[in-house]
Amino acid sequence: MALVSPHSSRRSLLTSSSLLPPGLLAALAVRPALTLLPRVPPSIRLHEPERRAGDPRRLNLFAGRALGEREFERLQAYVDDRIAPLLASLAPGIVEGLATVFSGSGADTRVRVQPGLAVGAAGQLIRLFYPLDQAWADLAAQAERDQDSPLRDGLFLLTIRSAVEPIDDRAEQEPCTRSETDPLAERRIETVSLLGLQRISGSPWLMAMPQARAANRIGVRLLREAPFRSDSGAVPLGLVKIVDRLPVWFDPLAGRLLAEPDAAAHTLLAHTVAALEAWQREHAAPLPDAPTQTLAELLGLDYLPAAGPLPAALLRDPAARTPSLAFLPADLQVELAPVPASTVEDVVADELPRGSVDLIHGLGERIRLLLAIPDLDYRRDLFDLPQRDTRLEDELFRRAKTAAGAYEAWKQQWYALFHGLSAAQLKALRAPRLIASPPPDPAQYRDKLVSDRAGSLPPEALPEPYASHRAEPHPAPDGYGGVAPAAPDGDGLLFQREKLRDDIRHLESALDQSFRLLEEVNDFLGLQRQQFDALTVSFSALAGGVAGDGLGAQLVRWTTAAQFTPVARTENPK
């Protein structure tokens, strides 16, 4: 805005306003030029926002500034950027609330989710302020749209996710035809919470299982495979079985993962505890005295969490000399140990992330039954004095007999292979050393162990089981007998092989000598043939040049018919 001086303004007014009265002109001449400008209403002019190094996306809000759609989006983006690092550091899962209930049956089923808070895999925040009530038909249609395929039979996780969708889409409606109070209102786009179905298994084997067993297997599977997806940010609320696009049953504990470390292990524990409580309600009567079922058959579960409670009915007389189990241990190795009651929760929290206990595949899982002893009654040496286990002693006798039989069989095989060889030959063959003494008798070995241990204890206070063993040693079980010692039966195979090798060497030497004699005879015959040839040539010359056959055969024939007349000796040979 440019300003002019009063004098220049006066001259312009005099020249341009010559029709005004002289008095009015004189009065106007002495007033400032600013008062002559037209009055306009005050306004606020804004410059374009400039980026700053500290906070480039944050708006500087003040009174009088209009908050349009673009500014609002920038403000929301700023808030999202500030919250994103906090949410990304949280474990995915349910933070609070979001309890889910199915009501009705068949096509009339409805799903109701209570308010709550959850966090997705990539830090997506899911907030439900009011209960969400949805018909199953709408949920199934929504799942088919999300998957772009028909809804197949199987086990599904009921999920909830957060999405941005238009609430009232008026793109195809003219503003003047709207029925609301403000026909010029902008279109509303809000963050909504949507339910969905995530297929986790379609195995016919799992589909045929009862609800508790199938949910138990899915809970173990979630220990290895996390169900969270970073693209959609969906959080599971429970496990549902679907057949012909309709729900068969819904388990709110099997697929409910909380936003905490080892969420899948805690979910398996919660479902197992609920299944055990249902089992206790169904089996109020005492169990049979003689166990007839394994733990998996008795409880209807294939896996157990690594730590957790078990019904007290599964253990009989824990304070007796010989406590017993109400189930067949099968391939389980069961131990019994006391712990202070105040440490049970800490023990469960420490052991729970270790995984699960397999009850059906015969892996030899080792479980420890912990008895919660009141803190005032607990002491460290509560189980340090074990009672005598005669069944274990009988088993030792049977195992000793088996070991002795295996040793004698091994020694018999050793004799069959190496008997008769010298020490140098055994060393060259790297043969195993023969153990001459058999395993000790189990009764003598047991007595020696007891004597050695009792010697280090005070004789007046000899604890169990040493005292009862000394008073009445447990005899060997029926059918136990010694194993006959193995003895060599002739020479070993390797020794026989060495003898055969020596015989073969002698035969080869005799053959070599015979071949040499044959060669000498052949040479002698050759010399004789040469002599015959020389005689044949001589006789041929005497016979008038008749050639011989070179072999001396004609000479032999001639000598039979020839008559040799000696020449008389004379004084003068001429």
Coordinates of C-alpha atoms in Angstrom, one line a residue:
M1 CA 0.0 0.0 0.0
A2 CA 1.6 3.3 -1.1
L3 CA 1.1 6.6 0.7
V4 CA 1.2 10.2 -0.8
S5 CA 2.1 13.4 1.0
P6 CA -0.6 16.0 1.8
H7 CA 0.6 18.6 -0.7
S8 CA 0.6 16.3 -3.6
S9 CA -2.9 15.1 -2.6
R10 CA -4.1 18.7 -2.3
R11 CA -2.9 19.5 -5.8
S12 CA -4.6 16.5 -7.3
L13 CA -7.8 17.2 -5.5
L14 CA -7.8 20.8 -6.7
T15 CA -7.3 19.9 -10.2
S16 CA -9.8 17.0 -10.2
S17 CA -12.5 18.4 -7.9
S18 CA -13.0 21.9 -9.2
L19 CA -16.8 21.6 -8.8
L20 CA -16.7 21.4 -4.9
P21 CA -17.4 24.6 -2.9
P22 CA -14.3 26.6 -1.9
G23 CA -15.1 26.2 1.9
L24 CA -15.2 22.4 1.6
L25 CA -12.0 22.4 -0.3
A26 CA -10.3 24.5 2.3
A27 CA -11.5 22.1 5.1
L28 CA -10.3 19.1 3.2
A29 CA -7.0 20.6 2.5
V30 CA -5.9 20.6 6.1
R31 CA -6.8 16.8 6.7
P32 CA -4.4 13.9 6.2
A33 CA -4.6 12.0 3.1
L34 CA -5.2 8.7 4.9
T35 CA -8.7 9.8 6.0
L36 CA -9.6 10.3 2.4
L37 CA -9.1 6.6 1.5
P38 CA -12.2 4.3 1.3
R39 CA -12.9 2.2 4.4
V40 CA -12.5 -1.5 3.9
P41 CA -13.2 -4.3 6.5
P42 CA -10.0 -5.7 8.2
S43 CA -8.8 -9.0 6.9
I44 CA -6.0 -11.5 7.7
R45 CA -3.7 -12.5 4.9
L46 CA -1.6 -15.7 5.3
H47 CA 1.6 -16.6 3.6
E48 CA 2.4 -20.1 2.4
P49 CA 3.5 -22.4 5.3
E50 CA 7.3 -22.7 5.5
R51 CA 9.0 -26.0 6.5
R52 CA 11.1 -25.9 9.6
A53 CA 13.8 -28.3 10.6
G54 CA 12.1 -29.1 14.0
D55 CA 8.5 -29.9 13.0
P56 CA 7.8 -29.5 9.3
R57 CA 4.3 -31.0 9.3
R58 CA 2.8 -29.4 12.4
L59 CA 0.3 -26.6 11.8
N60 CA 0.5 -23.3 13.7
L61 CA -3.1 -23.0 14.8
F62 CA -4.4 -19.7 16.1
A63 CA -7.8 -17.8 16.4
G64 CA -9.2 -16.8 13.1
R65 CA -7.5 -19.4 10.9
A66 CA -9.8 -21.6 8.9
L67 CA -9.2 -25.4 9.3
G68 CA -10.0 -26.8 5.9
E69 CA -9.9 -30.3 4.6
R70 CA -6.3 -30.2 3.5
E71 CA -5.2 -28.7 6.8
F72 CA -7.1 -31.2 8.8
E73 CA -5.5 -34.1 6.8
R74 CA -2.1 -32.6 7.5
L75 CA -2.9 -32.3 11.2
Q76 CA -4.1 -36.0 11.3
A77 CA -0.9 -37.1 9.4
Y78 CA 1.2 -35.2 12.0
V79 CA -0.6 -37.0 14.9
D80 CA -0.2 -40.4 13.1
D81 CA 3.5 -39.8 12.6
R82 CA 3.9 -39.1 16.3
I83 CA 2.0 -42.1 17.5
A84 CA 3.4 -44.6 14.9
P85 CA 6.8 -45.2 16.7
L86 CA 4.9 -45.8 20.0
L87 CA 2.5 -48.3 18.4
A88 CA 5.2 -50.1 16.4
S89 CA 7.0 -50.9 19.7
L90 CA 4.0 -52.7 21.1
A91 CA 3.4 -56.4 20.6
P92 CA 0.4 -57.1 18.3
G93 CA -2.8 -58.3 19.9
I94 CA -5.7 -57.2 22.1
V95 CA -4.8 -54.6 24.7
E96 CA -8.2 -54.6 26.5
G97 CA -11.8 -55.5 25.9
L98 CA -13.1 -56.8 22.5
A99 CA -14.9 -59.7 24.2
T100 CA -16.8 -61.6 21.4
V101 CA -20.1 -63.5 21.7
F102 CA -22.1 -65.4 19.1
S103 CA -25.9 -65.5 19.5
G104 CA -28.5 -67.4 17.6
S105 CA -27.8 -70.3 15.3
G106 CA -27.6 -71.0 11.5
A107 CA -28.4 -68.2 9.2
D108 CA -29.7 -66.1 12.2
T109 CA -26.4 -66.0 14.0
R110 CA -25.2 -62.6 15.1
V111 CA -21.7 -61.5 16.2
R112 CA -21.3 -59.0 19.0
V113 CA -18.0 -57.5 19.9
Q114 CA -17.6 -55.3 23.1
P115 CA -15.6 -52.1 23.1
G116 CA -11.9 -52.4 23.4
L117 CA -8.4 -51.6 22.1
A118 CA -6.0 -53.6 20.0
V119 CA -2.8 -53.2 18.0
G120 CA -2.1 -54.7 14.5
A121 CA 1.1 -56.3 13.3
A122 CA 2.5 -53.1 11.8
G123 CA 1.3 -50.9 14.6
Q124 CA -2.2 -50.2 13.3
L125 CA -4.4 -48.9 16.2
I126 CA -7.8 -50.5 16.5
R127 CA -10.3 -48.8 18.8
L128 CA -13.9 -49.8 19.3
F129 CA -15.8 -47.2 21.3
Y130 CA -19.3 -48.8 21.1
P131 CA -20.4 -52.5 20.8
L132 CA -20.2 -53.8 17.3
D133 CA -23.2 -56.0 16.3
Q134 CA -23.2 -57.6 12.9
A135 CA -25.3 -60.4 11.2
W136 CA -23.5 -63.5 10.1
A137 CA -24.7 -63.1 6.5
D138 CA -23.1 -59.6 6.3
L139 CA -19.9 -60.9 7.8
A140 CA -19.7 -63.9 5.4
A141 CA -20.4 -61.5 2.4
Q142 CA -17.7 -59.1 3.7
A143 CA -15.2 -62.0 4.0
E144 CA -16.0 -63.2 0.4
R145 CA -15.4 -59.6 -0.9
D146 CA -12.1 -59.4 1.0
Q147 CA -10.9 -62.8 -0.3
D148 CA -12.5 -62.4 -3.7
S149 CA -13.6 -66.0 -3.6
P150 CA -16.5 -68.1 -2.1
L151 CA -16.3 -68.9 1.6
R152 CA -15.0 -72.5 1.9
D153 CA -15.4 -74.9 4.8
G154 CA -12.7 -74.9 7.4
L155 CA -11.4 -73.4 10.6
F156 CA -11.3 -69.6 10.6
L157 CA -10.0 -66.9 12.9
L158 CA -12.6 -64.1 13.5
T159 CA -10.6 -60.9 13.1
I160 CA -11.1 -57.2 13.6
R161 CA -9.3 -54.5 11.7
S162 CA -9.3 -50.7 11.2
A163 CA -10.0 -49.1 7.9
V164 CA -10.8 -45.7 6.4
E165 CA -14.1 -45.6 4.5
P166 CA -16.6 -43.0 3.4
I167 CA -19.6 -42.8 5.7
D168 CA -22.0 -40.9 3.4
D169 CA -20.8 -41.1 -0.2
R170 CA -22.7 -38.3 -2.0
A171 CA -20.5 -38.2 -5.1
E172 CA -23.5 -39.1 -7.3
Q173 CA -26.0 -36.8 -5.5
E174 CA -26.5 -33.2 -6.1
P175 CA -26.0 -30.9 -3.0
C176 CA -29.4 -29.3 -3.5
T177 CA -31.2 -32.6 -3.2
R178 CA -29.7 -33.6 0.2
S179 CA -32.1 -34.0 3.0
E180 CA -29.8 -32.9 5.8
T181 CA -29.7 -29.4 7.4
D182 CA -26.5 -28.3 5.7
P183 CA -26.8 -29.2 2.0
L184 CA -23.3 -28.0 1.4
A185 CA -21.6 -30.3 3.9
E186 CA -18.5 -32.1 2.7
R187 CA -18.4 -35.9 2.3
R188 CA -17.4 -37.7 5.6
I189 CA -14.5 -40.1 5.6
E190 CA -14.0 -41.8 9.0
T191 CA -12.0 -44.6 10.5
V192 CA -14.1 -47.7 11.1
S193 CA -13.7 -51.1 12.6
L194 CA -14.5 -54.1 10.4
L195 CA -14.9 -57.8 11.2
G196 CA -13.3 -60.4 8.9
L197 CA -12.6 -64.2 8.6
Q198 CA -9.0 -65.5 8.2
R199 CA -8.8 -69.2 7.1
I200 CA -6.3 -71.1 9.1
S201 CA -7.0 -74.7 8.2
G202 CA -9.2 -76.8 5.9
S203 CA -8.0 -80.3 6.9
P204 CA -10.8 -82.8 7.0
W205 CA -9.0 -84.5 9.9
L206 CA -9.2 -81.4 12.0
M207 CA -12.8 -80.7 10.9
A208 CA -13.9 -84.1 12.1
M209 CA -12.4 -83.5 15.6
P210 CA -14.4 -82.3 18.6
Q211 CA -14.2 -78.6 19.4
A212 CA -11.8 -78.9 22.3
R213 CA -9.4 -81.1 20.5
A214 CA -9.4 -79.1 17.3
A215 CA -9.0 -75.8 19.2
N216 CA -6.1 -77.4 21.1
R217 CA -4.3 -78.3 17.9
I218 CA -4.8 -74.8 16.5
G219 CA -3.5 -73.3 19.7
V220 CA -0.3 -75.4 19.3
R221 CA 0.0 -74.3 15.7
L222 CA -0.2 -70.7 16.7
L223 CA 3.0 -71.2 18.8
R224 CA 4.9 -71.7 15.5
E225 CA 2.9 -69.5 13.1
A226 CA 1.8 -66.0 14.0
P227 CA -1.6 -65.2 12.6
F228 CA -0.9 -61.4 12.4
R229 CA -0.7 -59.8 8.9
S230 CA 1.1 -56.5 8.5
D231 CA -0.9 -55.5 5.4
S232 CA -4.4 -55.6 6.8
G233 CA -3.5 -55.2 10.5
A234 CA -6.2 -57.6 11.5
V235 CA -6.2 -58.9 15.1
P236 CA -7.8 -62.4 15.9
L237 CA -10.7 -62.5 18.3
G238 CA -11.5 -66.2 18.4
L239 CA -11.8 -69.5 16.4
V240 CA -14.9 -70.4 14.4
K241 CA -15.7 -73.5 12.4
I242 CA -17.6 -72.9 9.2
V243 CA -19.5 -75.5 7.1
D244 CA -21.7 -74.5 4.2
R245 CA -21.1 -70.8 4.9
L246 CA -22.6 -71.1 8.4
P247 CA -20.9 -71.2 11.8
V248 CA -20.9 -74.6 13.6
W249 CA -19.1 -73.5 16.8
F250 CA -17.1 -70.5 18.1
D251 CA -14.3 -70.7 20.7
P252 CA -13.5 -67.2 22.1
L253 CA -10.3 -68.4 23.8
A254 CA -8.6 -70.5 21.1
G255 CA -7.7 -67.6 18.9
R256 CA -7.7 -64.7 21.3
L257 CA -4.1 -63.3 21.3
L258 CA -3.3 -60.6 23.8
A259 CA -0.7 -57.8 23.2
E260 CA 2.0 -59.3 25.4
P261 CA 5.1 -61.4 25.0
D262 CA 4.5 -65.1 24.4
A263 CA 0.8 -64.4 23.6
A264 CA 0.3 -67.7 21.8
A265 CA 1.5 -69.6 24.9
H266 CA -0.8 -67.7 27.2
T267 CA -3.7 -68.4 24.8
L268 CA -3.0 -72.1 24.8
L269 CA -2.8 -72.0 28.6
A270 CA -6.2 -70.1 28.9
H271 CA -7.9 -72.6 26.5
T272 CA -6.4 -75.6 28.4
V273 CA -7.6 -74.3 31.7
A274 CA -11.1 -73.8 30.4
A275 CA -11.1 -77.3 28.9
L276 CA -9.9 -78.8 32.2
E277 CA -12.6 -76.9 34.1
A278 CA -15.2 -78.3 31.7
W279 CA -13.7 -81.8 32.2
Q280 CA -13.9 -81.5 36.0
R281 CA -17.6 -80.5 35.8
E282 CA -18.3 -83.5 33.5
H283 CA -16.3 -86.0 35.7
A284 CA -17.6 -85.2 39.2
A285 CA -17.5 -88.9 40.1
P286 CA -14.2 -90.4 41.3
L287 CA -12.0 -92.0 38.6
P288 CA -11.5 -95.8 38.6
D289 CA -9.0 -97.3 40.9
A290 CA -7.0 -98.9 38.1
P291 CA -6.2 -96.4 35.3
T292 CA -7.3 -97.5 31.9
Q293 CA -6.7 -94.4 29.7
T294 CA -3.8 -92.2 28.8
L295 CA -3.8 -88.5 29.6
A296 CA -4.8 -87.6 26.1
E297 CA -7.7 -90.0 26.1
L298 CA -8.8 -88.9 29.5
L299 CA -8.8 -85.2 28.9
G300 CA -9.6 -85.1 25.2
L301 CA -6.5 -83.0 24.5
D302 CA -3.5 -83.8 22.4
Y303 CA -1.2 -81.2 23.8
L304 CA -0.7 -79.4 27.1
P305 CA 1.1 -76.1 27.7
A306 CA 4.6 -76.2 29.1
A307 CA 3.3 -75.1 32.5
G308 CA -0.1 -74.8 34.0
P309 CA -2.6 -76.4 36.5
L310 CA -3.8 -79.9 36.4
P311 CA -6.8 -81.4 38.2
A312 CA -6.0 -82.8 41.6
A313 CA -8.0 -85.9 40.8
L314 CA -5.2 -87.1 38.4
L315 CA -2.8 -87.7 41.3
R316 CA -3.8 -90.2 44.1
D317 CA -2.3 -90.0 47.6
P318 CA 0.6 -87.6 47.0
A319 CA 1.6 -87.8 50.6
A320 CA 1.7 -91.6 50.8
R321 CA 4.7 -93.8 50.5
T322 CA 3.8 -94.8 46.9
P323 CA 1.6 -92.1 45.2
S324 CA -0.1 -93.2 42.0
L325 CA -1.5 -91.7 38.9
A326 CA -5.1 -91.9 37.7
F327 CA -4.0 -92.2 34.1
L328 CA -1.6 -94.4 32.1
P329 CA 1.7 -92.5 31.7
A330 CA 2.4 -94.3 28.4
D331 CA 5.5 -92.5 27.0
L332 CA 5.5 -89.8 29.6
Q333 CA 8.2 -89.5 32.2
V334 CA 6.4 -88.2 35.4
E335 CA 8.2 -86.8 38.4
L336 CA 6.8 -85.4 41.6
A337 CA 8.3 -82.4 43.4
P338 CA 7.1 -79.9 46.1
V339 CA 7.3 -76.1 45.7
P340 CA 6.2 -73.3 47.9
A341 CA 2.7 -72.1 47.1
S342 CA 3.8 -68.5 46.7
T343 CA 6.2 -69.5 43.8
V344 CA 3.7 -71.3 41.6
E345 CA 2.8 -68.3 39.5
D346 CA 6.4 -67.4 38.9
V347 CA 7.2 -71.0 37.9
V348 CA 4.3 -71.0 35.4
A349 CA 5.4 -67.7 34.0
D350 CA 9.0 -68.9 33.6
E351 CA 8.2 -72.3 32.1
L352 CA 5.3 -71.4 29.9
P353 CA 7.3 -70.0 26.9
R354 CA 9.1 -73.4 26.4
G355 CA 6.3 -74.6 24.1
S356 CA 4.0 -77.5 24.6
V357 CA 3.9 -81.1 25.9
D358 CA 3.1 -83.7 23.3
L359 CA 0.8 -86.5 24.6
I360 CA 0.2 -88.5 21.5
H361 CA 3.4 -89.0 19.4
G362 CA 5.4 -91.0 22.0
L363 CA 8.3 -88.5 22.2
G364 CA 9.1 -89.4 25.8
E365 CA 8.2 -86.0 27.1
R366 CA 9.2 -85.4 30.7
I367 CA 6.7 -83.6 33.0
R368 CA 7.0 -82.7 36.6
L369 CA 4.0 -82.6 38.9
L370 CA 4.5 -79.7 41.4
L371 CA 2.7 -79.9 44.7
A372 CA 1.9 -76.4 46.1
I373 CA 2.9 -76.7 49.7
P374 CA 2.0 -73.8 52.1
D375 CA 5.0 -71.6 52.7
L376 CA 5.0 -72.3 56.5
D377 CA 5.0 -76.1 55.9
Y378 CA 7.5 -76.2 53.1
R379 CA 11.1 -77.1 53.6
R380 CA 13.9 -78.0 51.2
D381 CA 14.4 -81.6 52.4
L382 CA 10.8 -82.5 52.1
F383 CA 11.4 -85.1 49.4
D384 CA 15.1 -85.7 50.0
L385 CA 14.4 -89.1 51.8
P386 CA 12.8 -91.3 49.2
Q387 CA 11.0 -94.5 50.1
R388 CA 12.1 -97.9 48.9
D389 CA 11.0 -98.7 45.4
T390 CA 10.9 -102.5 45.1
R391 CA 9.5 -102.3 41.5
L392 CA 12.6 -100.4 40.5
E393 CA 14.8 -103.1 42.1
D394 CA 12.9 -105.8 40.1
E395 CA 13.4 -103.8 37.0
L396 CA 17.1 -103.5 37.7
F397 CA 17.3 -107.3 38.0
R398 CA 15.5 -107.7 34.6
R399 CA 17.7 -105.1 33.0
A400 CA 20.8 -106.8 34.5
K401 CA 19.8 -110.1 33.0
T402 CA 19.2 -108.5 29.6
A403 CA 22.6 -106.8 29.8
A404 CA 24.3 -110.0 30.8
G405 CA 22.7 -111.9 27.9
A406 CA 23.8 -109.1 25.5
Y407 CA 27.3 -109.3 26.9
E408 CA 27.6 -113.1 26.5
A409 CA 26.2 -112.8 22.9
W410 CA 28.8 -110.2 22.1
K411 CA 31.6 -112.4 23.6
Q412 CA 30.4 -115.4 21.6
Q413 CA 30.6 -113.3 18.4
W414 CA 34.1 -112.1 19.4
Y415 CA 35.2 -115.7 19.8
A416 CA 33.6 -116.6 16.4
L417 CA 35.7 -113.8 14.8
F418 CA 39.0 -113.4 16.6
H419 CA 39.6 -116.5 18.7
G420 CA 43.1 -118.0 18.0
L421 CA 44.8 -114.8 16.8
S422 CA 47.9 -113.5 18.5
A423 CA 48.1 -110.2 20.2
A424 CA 50.0 -108.7 17.3
Q425 CA 47.4 -109.8 14.9
L426 CA 44.6 -108.4 17.0
K427 CA 46.4 -105.1 17.2
A428 CA 46.9 -105.1 13.4
L429 CA 43.2 -105.8 12.9
R430 CA 42.2 -103.1 15.5
A431 CA 39.9 -105.7 17.1
P432 CA 37.9 -104.6 20.2
R433 CA 39.4 -105.7 23.5
L434 CA 37.8 -108.8 25.0
I435 CA 36.2 -108.0 28.4
A436 CA 36.9 -111.1 30.4
S437 CA 34.8 -110.3 33.4
P438 CA 31.0 -110.3 33.0
P439 CA 28.8 -107.5 34.5
P440 CA 28.4 -107.8 38.2
D441 CA 25.4 -109.5 39.7
P442 CA 22.7 -106.9 40.5
A443 CA 22.3 -108.1 44.1
Q444 CA 26.0 -107.7 44.8
Y445 CA 26.1 -104.4 43.1
R446 CA 23.1 -103.1 45.0
D447 CA 24.5 -104.3 48.3
K448 CA 27.8 -102.5 47.6
L449 CA 26.1 -99.3 46.8
V450 CA 24.0 -99.4 49.9
S451 CA 27.0 -100.3 52.1
D452 CA 29.1 -97.4 50.6
R453 CA 26.3 -94.9 51.2
A454 CA 25.5 -96.2 54.6
G455 CA 29.1 -96.0 55.6
S456 CA 29.0 -92.2 55.1
L457 CA 25.9 -91.7 57.3
P458 CA 25.4 -92.0 61.1
P459 CA 24.5 -95.6 62.0
E460 CA 21.9 -94.5 64.6
A461 CA 19.9 -92.5 62.0
L462 CA 20.2 -94.4 58.8
P463 CA 17.5 -93.0 56.5
E464 CA 15.3 -94.8 53.9
P465 CA 15.7 -96.8 51.8
Y466 CA 19.0 -97.9 53.3
A467 CA 17.5 -98.9 56.7
S468 CA 14.8 -101.2 55.2
H469 CA 17.2 -102.7 52.7
R470 CA 19.6 -103.7 55.5
A471 CA 16.8 -105.1 57.6
E472 CA 15.2 -107.1 54.7
P473 CA 17.0 -107.2 51.4
H474 CA 14.6 -107.4 48.5
P475 CA 15.0 -110.8 46.7
A476 CA 15.3 -111.2 42.9
P477 CA 12.0 -111.5 41.0
D478 CA 10.6 -114.7 39.9
G479 CA 12.1 -116.0 36.6
Y480 CA 15.4 -114.3 37.2
G481 CA 18.4 -116.6 36.5
G482 CA 22.0 -116.2 35.5
V483 CA 23.2 -116.4 31.9
A484 CA 25.5 -119.2 30.8
P485 CA 29.0 -117.9 30.0
A486 CA 30.1 -118.0 26.4
A487 CA 33.0 -120.3 25.4
P488 CA 35.0 -120.5 22.2
D489 CA 33.8 -123.1 19.7
G490 CA 36.8 -123.8 17.6
D491 CA 39.0 -121.2 15.8
G492 CA 37.7 -117.9 14.8
L493 CA 36.9 -116.9 11.2
L494 CA 39.8 -114.5 11.0
F495 CA 42.2 -117.2 12.3
Q496 CA 40.8 -119.7 9.8
R497 CA 41.4 -117.1 7.1
E498 CA 45.0 -116.7 8.1
K499 CA 45.5 -120.6 8.0
L500 CA 43.9 -120.8 4.6
R501 CA 46.2 -118.0 3.4
D502 CA 49.3 -119.9 4.7
D503 CA 48.1 -123.1 2.9
I504 CA 47.6 -121.1 -0.3
R505 CA 51.1 -119.7 0.0
H506 CA 52.6 -123.2 0.4
L507 CA 50.6 -124.5 -2.6
E508 CA 51.7 -121.5 -4.7
S509 CA 55.4 -122.2 -3.7
A510 CA 55.1 -125.9 -4.7
L511 CA 53.5 -125.0 -8.0
D512 CA 56.4 -122.6 -8.7
Q513 CA 58.9 -125.3 -8.0
S514 CA 57.1 -127.8 -10.3
F515 CA 57.0 -125.2 -13.1
R516 CA 60.7 -124.7 -12.8
L517 CA 61.3 -128.5 -13.1
L518 CA 59.1 -128.7 -16.1
E519 CA 61.0 -125.9 -17.7
E520 CA 64.3 -127.7 -17.0
V521 CA 63.0 -130.9 -18.6
N522 CA 61.8 -128.9 -21.6
D523 CA 65.3 -127.4 -22.0
F524 CA 66.9 -130.8 -21.8
L525 CA 64.5 -132.1 -24.5
G526 CA 65.5 -129.2 -26.7
L527 CA 69.2 -130.1 -26.4
Q528 CA 68.4 -133.7 -27.4
R529 CA 66.5 -132.5 -30.4
Q530 CA 69.5 -130.4 -31.5
Q531 CA 71.8 -133.5 -31.2
F532 CA 69.3 -135.5 -33.2
D533 CA 69.3 -132.8 -35.9
A534 CA 73.1 -132.9 -36.1
L535 CA 73.2 -136.7 -36.5
T536 CA 70.4 -136.5 -39.1
V537 CA 72.4 -134.1 -41.3
S538 CA 75.4 -136.4 -41.0
F539 CA 73.5 -139.5 -42.1
S540 CA 71.9 -137.5 -44.9
A541 CA 75.3 -136.7 -46.2
L542 CA 76.3 -140.4 -46.1
A543 CA 73.1 -141.5 -47.8
G544 CA 73.7 -139.4 -50.8
G545 CA 72.2 -136.2 -49.7
V546 CA 68.7 -137.3 -48.7
A547 CA 67.4 -134.7 -46.3
G548 CA 66.0 -135.6 -43.0
D549 CA 62.8 -134.3 -41.4
G550 CA 64.8 -132.3 -38.8
L551 CA 63.4 -134.3 -35.9
G552 CA 65.7 -137.3 -36.0
A553 CA 62.7 -139.7 -36.7
Q554 CA 64.2 -141.0 -40.0
L555 CA 67.5 -141.6 -38.3
V556 CA 65.7 -143.8 -35.8
R557 CA 64.0 -145.8 -38.6
W558 CA 67.3 -146.2 -40.4
T559 CA 69.2 -147.5 -37.5
T560 CA 66.8 -150.4 -37.2
A561 CA 67.7 -151.7 -40.7
A562 CA 71.3 -150.5 -41.0
Q563 CA 74.2 -152.8 -40.4
F564 CA 77.3 -151.3 -39.2
T565 CA 80.5 -153.2 -40.2
P566 CA 83.6 -152.2 -38.3
V567 CA 86.6 -151.3 -40.4
A568 CA 89.7 -153.3 -39.8
R569 CA 92.6 -151.5 -38.4
T570 CA 95.6 -151.4 -40.7
E571 CA 99.1 -150.1 -40.2
N572 CA 98.7 -147.5 -42.8
P573 CA 95.3 -145.8 -42.7
K574 CA 95.8 -144.6 -46.2

